[in-house]
Short mmCIF file of C-alpha atoms and ligand atoms in Angstrom, two decimals:
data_model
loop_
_atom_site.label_atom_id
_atom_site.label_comp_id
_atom_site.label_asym_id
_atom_site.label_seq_id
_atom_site.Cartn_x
_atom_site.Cartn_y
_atom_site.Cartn_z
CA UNK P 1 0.82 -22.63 -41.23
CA UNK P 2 -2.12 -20.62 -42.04
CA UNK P 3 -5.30 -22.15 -43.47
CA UNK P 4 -4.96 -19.91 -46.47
CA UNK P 5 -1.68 -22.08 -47.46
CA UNK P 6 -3.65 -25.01 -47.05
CA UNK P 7 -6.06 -24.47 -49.46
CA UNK P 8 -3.70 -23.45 -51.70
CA UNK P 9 -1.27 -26.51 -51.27
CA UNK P 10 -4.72 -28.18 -51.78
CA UNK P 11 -5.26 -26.68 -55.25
CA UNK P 12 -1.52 -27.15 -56.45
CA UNK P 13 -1.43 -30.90 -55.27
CA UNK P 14 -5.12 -31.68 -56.56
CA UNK P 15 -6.09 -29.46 -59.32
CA UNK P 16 -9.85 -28.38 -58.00
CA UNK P 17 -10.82 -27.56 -54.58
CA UNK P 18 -14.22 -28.93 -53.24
CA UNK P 19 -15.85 -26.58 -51.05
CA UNK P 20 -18.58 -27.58 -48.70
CA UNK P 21 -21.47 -24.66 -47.42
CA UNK P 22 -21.47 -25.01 -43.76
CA UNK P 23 -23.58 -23.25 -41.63
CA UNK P 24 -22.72 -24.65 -37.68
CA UNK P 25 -18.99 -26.21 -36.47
CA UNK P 26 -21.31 -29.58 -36.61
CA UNK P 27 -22.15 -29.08 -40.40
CA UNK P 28 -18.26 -28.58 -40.85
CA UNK P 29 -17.62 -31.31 -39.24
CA UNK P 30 -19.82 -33.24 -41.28
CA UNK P 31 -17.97 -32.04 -44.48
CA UNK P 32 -14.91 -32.53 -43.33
CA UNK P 33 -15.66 -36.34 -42.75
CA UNK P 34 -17.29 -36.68 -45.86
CA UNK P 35 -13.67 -35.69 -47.41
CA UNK P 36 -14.49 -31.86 -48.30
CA UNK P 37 -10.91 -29.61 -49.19
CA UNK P 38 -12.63 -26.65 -47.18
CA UNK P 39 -16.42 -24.90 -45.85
CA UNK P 40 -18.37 -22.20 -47.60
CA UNK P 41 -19.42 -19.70 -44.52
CA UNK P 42 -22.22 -19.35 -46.82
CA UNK P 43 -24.44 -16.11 -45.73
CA UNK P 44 -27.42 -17.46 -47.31
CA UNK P 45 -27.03 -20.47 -45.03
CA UNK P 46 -26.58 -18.87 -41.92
CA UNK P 47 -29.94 -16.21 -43.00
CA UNK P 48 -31.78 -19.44 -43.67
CA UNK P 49 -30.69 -21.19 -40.19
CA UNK P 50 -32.47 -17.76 -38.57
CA UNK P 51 -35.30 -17.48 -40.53
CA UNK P 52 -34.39 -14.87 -42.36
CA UNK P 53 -33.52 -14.14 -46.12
CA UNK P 54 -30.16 -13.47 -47.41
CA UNK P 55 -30.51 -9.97 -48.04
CA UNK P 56 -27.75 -8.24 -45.60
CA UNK P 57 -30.37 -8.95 -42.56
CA UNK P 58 -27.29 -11.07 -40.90
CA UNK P 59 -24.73 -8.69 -38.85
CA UNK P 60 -20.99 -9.07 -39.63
CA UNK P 61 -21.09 -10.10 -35.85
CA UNK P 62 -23.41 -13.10 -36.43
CA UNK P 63 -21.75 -14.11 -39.29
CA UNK P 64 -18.28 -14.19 -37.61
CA UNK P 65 -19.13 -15.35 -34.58
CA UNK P 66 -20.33 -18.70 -36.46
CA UNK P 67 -17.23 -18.59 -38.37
CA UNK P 68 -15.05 -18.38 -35.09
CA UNK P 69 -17.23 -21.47 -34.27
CA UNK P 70 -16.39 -23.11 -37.08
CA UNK P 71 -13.04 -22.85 -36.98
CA UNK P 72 -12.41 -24.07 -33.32
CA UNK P 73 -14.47 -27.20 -34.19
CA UNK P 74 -13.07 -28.03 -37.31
CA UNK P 75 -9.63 -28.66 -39.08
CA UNK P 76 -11.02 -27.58 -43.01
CA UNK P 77 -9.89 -24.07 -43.84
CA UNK P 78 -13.15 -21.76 -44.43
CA UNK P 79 -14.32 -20.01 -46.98
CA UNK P 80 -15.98 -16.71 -45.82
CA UNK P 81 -18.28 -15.36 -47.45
CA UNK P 82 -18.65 -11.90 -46.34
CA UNK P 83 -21.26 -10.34 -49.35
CA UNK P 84 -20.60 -7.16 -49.83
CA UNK P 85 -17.61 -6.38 -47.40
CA UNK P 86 -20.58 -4.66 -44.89
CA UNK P 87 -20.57 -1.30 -46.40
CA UNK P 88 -17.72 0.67 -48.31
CA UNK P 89 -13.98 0.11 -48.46
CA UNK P 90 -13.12 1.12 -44.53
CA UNK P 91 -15.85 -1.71 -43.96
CA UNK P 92 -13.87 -4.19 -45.98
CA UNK P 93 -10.76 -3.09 -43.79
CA UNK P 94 -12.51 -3.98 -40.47
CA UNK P 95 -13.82 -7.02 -41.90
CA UNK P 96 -10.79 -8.80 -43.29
CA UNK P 97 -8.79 -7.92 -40.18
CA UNK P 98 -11.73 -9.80 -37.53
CA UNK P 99 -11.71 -12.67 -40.28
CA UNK P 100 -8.12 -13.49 -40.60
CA UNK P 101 -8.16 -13.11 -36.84
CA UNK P 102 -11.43 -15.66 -36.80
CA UNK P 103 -9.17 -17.95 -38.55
CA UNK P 104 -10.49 -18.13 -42.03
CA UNK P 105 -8.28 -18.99 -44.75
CA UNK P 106 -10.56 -17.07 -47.23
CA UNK P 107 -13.08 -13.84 -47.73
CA UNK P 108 -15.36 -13.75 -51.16
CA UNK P 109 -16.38 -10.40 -51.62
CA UNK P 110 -19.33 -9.64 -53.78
CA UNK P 111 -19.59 -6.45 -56.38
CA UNK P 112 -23.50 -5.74 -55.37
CA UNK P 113 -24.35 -2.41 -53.64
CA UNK P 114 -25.13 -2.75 -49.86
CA UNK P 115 -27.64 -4.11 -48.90
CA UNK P 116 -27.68 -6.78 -51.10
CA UNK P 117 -30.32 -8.76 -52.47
CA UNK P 118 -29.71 -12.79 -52.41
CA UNK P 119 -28.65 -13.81 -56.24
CA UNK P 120 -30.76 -16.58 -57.22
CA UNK P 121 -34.17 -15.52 -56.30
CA UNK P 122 -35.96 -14.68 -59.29
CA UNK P 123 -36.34 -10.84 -60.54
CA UNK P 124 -33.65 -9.89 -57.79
CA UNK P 125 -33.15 -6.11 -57.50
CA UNK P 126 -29.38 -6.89 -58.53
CA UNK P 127 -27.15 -3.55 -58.50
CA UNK P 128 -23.71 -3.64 -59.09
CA UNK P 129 -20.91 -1.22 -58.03
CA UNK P 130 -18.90 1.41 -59.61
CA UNK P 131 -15.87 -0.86 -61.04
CA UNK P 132 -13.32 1.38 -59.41
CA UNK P 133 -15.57 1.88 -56.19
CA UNK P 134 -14.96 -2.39 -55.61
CA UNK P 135 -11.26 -1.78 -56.80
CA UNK P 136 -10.94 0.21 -54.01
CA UNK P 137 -12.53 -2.57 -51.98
CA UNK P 138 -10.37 -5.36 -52.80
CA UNK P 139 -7.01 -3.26 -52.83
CA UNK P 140 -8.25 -2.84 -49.16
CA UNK P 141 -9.03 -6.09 -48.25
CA UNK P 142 -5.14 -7.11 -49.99
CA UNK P 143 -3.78 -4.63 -48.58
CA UNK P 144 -5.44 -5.23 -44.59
CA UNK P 145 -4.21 -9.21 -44.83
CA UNK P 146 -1.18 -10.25 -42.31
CA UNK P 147 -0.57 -13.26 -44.09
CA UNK P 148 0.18 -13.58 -47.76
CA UNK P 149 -1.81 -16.26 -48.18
CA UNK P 150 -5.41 -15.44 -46.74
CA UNK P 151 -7.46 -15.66 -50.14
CA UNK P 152 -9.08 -12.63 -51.43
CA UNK P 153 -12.05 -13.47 -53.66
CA UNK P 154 -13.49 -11.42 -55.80
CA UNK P 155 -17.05 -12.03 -56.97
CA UNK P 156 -18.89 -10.52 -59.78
CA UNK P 157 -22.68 -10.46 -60.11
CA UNK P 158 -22.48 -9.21 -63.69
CA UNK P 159 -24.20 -12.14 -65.34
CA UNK P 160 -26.69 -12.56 -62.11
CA UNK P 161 -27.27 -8.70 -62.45
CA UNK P 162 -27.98 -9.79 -66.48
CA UNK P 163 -25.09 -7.19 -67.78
CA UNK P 164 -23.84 -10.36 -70.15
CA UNK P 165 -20.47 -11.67 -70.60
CA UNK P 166 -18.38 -8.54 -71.40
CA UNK P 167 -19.37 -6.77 -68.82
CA UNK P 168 -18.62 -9.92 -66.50
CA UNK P 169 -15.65 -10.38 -68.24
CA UNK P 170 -14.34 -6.84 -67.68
CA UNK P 171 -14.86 -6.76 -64.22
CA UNK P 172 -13.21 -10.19 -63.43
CA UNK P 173 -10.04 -8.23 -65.01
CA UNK P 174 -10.21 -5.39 -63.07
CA UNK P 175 -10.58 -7.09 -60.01
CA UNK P 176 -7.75 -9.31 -60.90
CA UNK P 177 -5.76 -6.47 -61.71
CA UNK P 178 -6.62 -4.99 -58.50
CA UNK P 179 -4.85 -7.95 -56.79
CA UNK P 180 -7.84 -10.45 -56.04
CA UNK P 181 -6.17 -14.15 -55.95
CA UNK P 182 -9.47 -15.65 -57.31
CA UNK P 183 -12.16 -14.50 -58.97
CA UNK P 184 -15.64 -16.11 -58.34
CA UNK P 185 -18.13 -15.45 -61.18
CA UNK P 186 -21.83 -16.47 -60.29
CA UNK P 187 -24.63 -17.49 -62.76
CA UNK P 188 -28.06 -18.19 -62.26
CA UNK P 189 -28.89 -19.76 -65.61
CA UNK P 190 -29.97 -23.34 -65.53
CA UNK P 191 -27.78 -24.70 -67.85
CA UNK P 192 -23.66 -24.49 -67.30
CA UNK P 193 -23.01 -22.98 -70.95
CA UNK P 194 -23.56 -19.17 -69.14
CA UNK P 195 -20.18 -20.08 -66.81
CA UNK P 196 -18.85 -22.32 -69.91
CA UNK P 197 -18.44 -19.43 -72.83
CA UNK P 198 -17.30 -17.25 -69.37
CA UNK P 199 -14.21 -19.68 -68.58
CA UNK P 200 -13.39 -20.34 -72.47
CA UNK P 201 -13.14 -16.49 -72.97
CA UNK P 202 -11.32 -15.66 -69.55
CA UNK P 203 -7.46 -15.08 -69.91
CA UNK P 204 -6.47 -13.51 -67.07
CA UNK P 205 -4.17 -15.45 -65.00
CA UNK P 206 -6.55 -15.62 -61.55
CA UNK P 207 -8.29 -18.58 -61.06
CA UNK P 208 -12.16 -18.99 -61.35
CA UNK P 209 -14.45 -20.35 -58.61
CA UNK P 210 -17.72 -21.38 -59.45
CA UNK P 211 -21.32 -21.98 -56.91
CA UNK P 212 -23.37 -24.06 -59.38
CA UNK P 213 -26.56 -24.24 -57.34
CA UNK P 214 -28.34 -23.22 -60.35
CA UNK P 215 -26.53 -25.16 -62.99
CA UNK P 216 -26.14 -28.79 -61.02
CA UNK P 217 -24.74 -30.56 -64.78
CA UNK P 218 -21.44 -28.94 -63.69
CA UNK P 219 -20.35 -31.77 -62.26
CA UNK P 220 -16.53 -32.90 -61.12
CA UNK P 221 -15.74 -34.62 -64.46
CA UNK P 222 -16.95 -31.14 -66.63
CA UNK P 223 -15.04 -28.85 -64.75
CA UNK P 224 -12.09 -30.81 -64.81
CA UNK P 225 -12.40 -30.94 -68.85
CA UNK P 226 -13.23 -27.52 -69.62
CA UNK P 227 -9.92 -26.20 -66.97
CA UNK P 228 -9.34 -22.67 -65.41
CA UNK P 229 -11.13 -23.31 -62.68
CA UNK P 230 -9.46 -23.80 -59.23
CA UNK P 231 -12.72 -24.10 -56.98
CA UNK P 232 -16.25 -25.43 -57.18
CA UNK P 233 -18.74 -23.74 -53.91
CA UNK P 234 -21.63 -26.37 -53.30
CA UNK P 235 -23.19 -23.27 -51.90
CA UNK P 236 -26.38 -24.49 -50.19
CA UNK P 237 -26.88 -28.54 -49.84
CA UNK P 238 -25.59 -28.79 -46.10
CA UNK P 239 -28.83 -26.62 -45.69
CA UNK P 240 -31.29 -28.17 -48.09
CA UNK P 241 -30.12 -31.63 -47.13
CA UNK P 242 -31.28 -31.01 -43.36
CA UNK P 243 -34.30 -29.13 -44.67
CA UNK P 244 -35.21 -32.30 -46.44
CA UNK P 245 -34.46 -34.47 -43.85
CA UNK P 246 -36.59 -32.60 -41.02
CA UNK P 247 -39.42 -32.48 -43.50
CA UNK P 248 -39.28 -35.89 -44.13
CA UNK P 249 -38.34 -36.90 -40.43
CA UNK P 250 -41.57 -34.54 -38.85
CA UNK P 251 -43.82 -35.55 -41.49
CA UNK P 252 -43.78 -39.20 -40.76
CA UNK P 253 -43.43 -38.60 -36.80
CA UNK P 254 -47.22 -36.64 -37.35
CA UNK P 255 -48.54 -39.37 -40.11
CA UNK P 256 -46.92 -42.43 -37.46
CA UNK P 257 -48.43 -41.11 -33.98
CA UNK P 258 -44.70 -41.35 -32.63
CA UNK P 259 -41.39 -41.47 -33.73
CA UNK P 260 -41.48 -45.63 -33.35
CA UNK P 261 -41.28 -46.13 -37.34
CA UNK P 262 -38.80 -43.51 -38.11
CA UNK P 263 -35.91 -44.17 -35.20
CA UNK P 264 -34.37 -46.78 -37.03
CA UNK P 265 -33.76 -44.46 -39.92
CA UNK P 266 -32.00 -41.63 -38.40
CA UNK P 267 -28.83 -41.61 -36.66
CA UNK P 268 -28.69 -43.53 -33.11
CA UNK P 269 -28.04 -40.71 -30.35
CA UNK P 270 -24.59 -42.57 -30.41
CA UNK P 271 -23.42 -40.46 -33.63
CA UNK P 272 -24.52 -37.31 -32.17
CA UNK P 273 -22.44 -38.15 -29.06
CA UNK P 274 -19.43 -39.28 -31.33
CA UNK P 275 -20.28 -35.70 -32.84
CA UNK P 276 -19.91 -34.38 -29.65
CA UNK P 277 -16.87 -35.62 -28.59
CA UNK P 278 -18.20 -37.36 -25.73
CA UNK P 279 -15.56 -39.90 -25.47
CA UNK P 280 -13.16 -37.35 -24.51
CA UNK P 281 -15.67 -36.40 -21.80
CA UNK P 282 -15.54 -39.46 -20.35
CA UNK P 283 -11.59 -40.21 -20.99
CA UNK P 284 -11.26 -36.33 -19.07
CA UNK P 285 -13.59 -37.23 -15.75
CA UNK P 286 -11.43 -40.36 -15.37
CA UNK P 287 -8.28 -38.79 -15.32
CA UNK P 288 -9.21 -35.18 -13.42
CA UNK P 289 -12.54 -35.46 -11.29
CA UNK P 290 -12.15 -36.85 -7.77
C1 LIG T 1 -24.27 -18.05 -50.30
O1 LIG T 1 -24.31 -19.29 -50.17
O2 LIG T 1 -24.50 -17.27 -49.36
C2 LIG T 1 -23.93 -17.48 -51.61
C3 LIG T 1 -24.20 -18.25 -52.82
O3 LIG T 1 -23.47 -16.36 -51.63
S1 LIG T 1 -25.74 -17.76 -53.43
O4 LIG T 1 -26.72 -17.99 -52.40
O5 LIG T 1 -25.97 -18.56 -54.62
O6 LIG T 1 -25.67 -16.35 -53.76
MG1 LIG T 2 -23.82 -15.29 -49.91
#
């Protein structure tokens, strides 16, 4: 069965799929203990892990190869998010072949112009495509998947791109109607009324995924009341979490003269082996080295 299926079986048996960003197999891994329905291949992540900000500096080839990664490490289906497709419509082609391949169950594609510029940074240069031009992109990517049920996810930058609610609204239909499964709508606005009036007024028959990084009130409990939304894309806390942590961690290492006073607060080298899979290691050199 293809990971695609999974997520969906996912959504029909439980209503709202929680989506974990990801950025290494061992931050999958992570979500995928903590009880996550899937990973966000988040591009802003993966920038972030090399220093670099999220403004189409990544190759497709980095970005897969983490995503091939990802997958042989762990068993939650992955989200890829692939920005703009890498160029125009025969870009989108090569693309969604090498990801189904990879073993995603998913690719969000984004209606910005290439290169793109990173959505929540303030006074983003935010330009959107022709409508029909990212038609043409998502008929591709539909019409370039093997299996029926690898996810194509639209995304529309309209309200990021500040071109309001009928504008957003608009292009979530036409993308729909262009034969996107999902369609992701993204808001930077601090509040979750933006997303809110979007979901009351959508009536198209795709589901909605939402990232509310910006809006953090949009919790479990007010998604499931307002409906119509299938997925919720914690798009950057695997990230900021470890961020914080080395901070924290380096900080007090510097202010202690050692790392005596902080050992007994982060993991014991045991987890990391765990991790690691180190018990098959040893359970392997028992059985096959002589
Ligand atoms: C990402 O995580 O790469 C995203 C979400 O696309 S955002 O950074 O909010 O644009
Ligand atoms: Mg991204």
């Amino acid at each position: 069965m293809g990971q695609g299926r999974t997520l969906k079986d996912g959504l029909a048996e439980r209503g709202l799929l929680h989506v974990m960003a990801a950025h290494s197999p061992l931050s999958a891994r992570l979500a995928e203990e903590a009880g996550f329905d899937g990973v966000w291949a988040s591009g802003f992540e993966l920038s972030a892990l090399y220093g670099l900000p999220d403004v189409s500096l990544i190759s497709m080839t980095q970005h897969l190869d983490m995503v091939r990664a990802i997958a042989s490490q762990s068993a939650l289906p992955i989200v890829a998010d692939i920005d703009t497709g890498f160029g125009n419509a025969l870009n989108v082609i090569h693309a969604v072949e090498h990801y189904e391949r990879a073993g995603a169950a998913a690719v969000v594609i984004e209606d910005k112009t290439f290169p793109k510029v990173t959505s929540l940074v303030a006074g983003g240069r935010q330009e959107l495509l022709r409508i029909e031009e990212f038609q043409g992109k998502i008929e591709a990517a539909v019409a370039t998947r093997r299996d029926r049920d690898f996810l194509v996810i639209a995304r529309t930058e309209a309200l990021i791109a500040g071109r309001g609610q009928e504008e957003a609204l608009t292009r979530a239909a036409a993308y729909a109607a262009a034969g996107a499964d999902m369609i992701l709508v993204h808001s930077k606005q601090r509040t979750p009324d933006e997303i809110e009036r979007f979901v009351r007024a959508w009536t198209g028959a795709a589901p909605l995924v939402i990232v509310p990084t910006a809006y953090p009130d949009m919790n479990e409990a007010r998604i499931r009341a307002l409906g119509g939304i299938a997925m919720v894309i914690y798009g950057n806390h695997a990230l900021r979490a470890s961020v914080t942590a080395m901070q924290d961690v380096f900080a007090r290492i510097r202010r202690d003269g050692g790392i005596h006073h902080v050992d007994r607060d982060i993991v014991p080298v045991e987890e990391i082996f765990r991790l690691q899979g180190m018990d098959r290691v040893k359970d392997d050199e028992a059985r096959f080295l002589r």
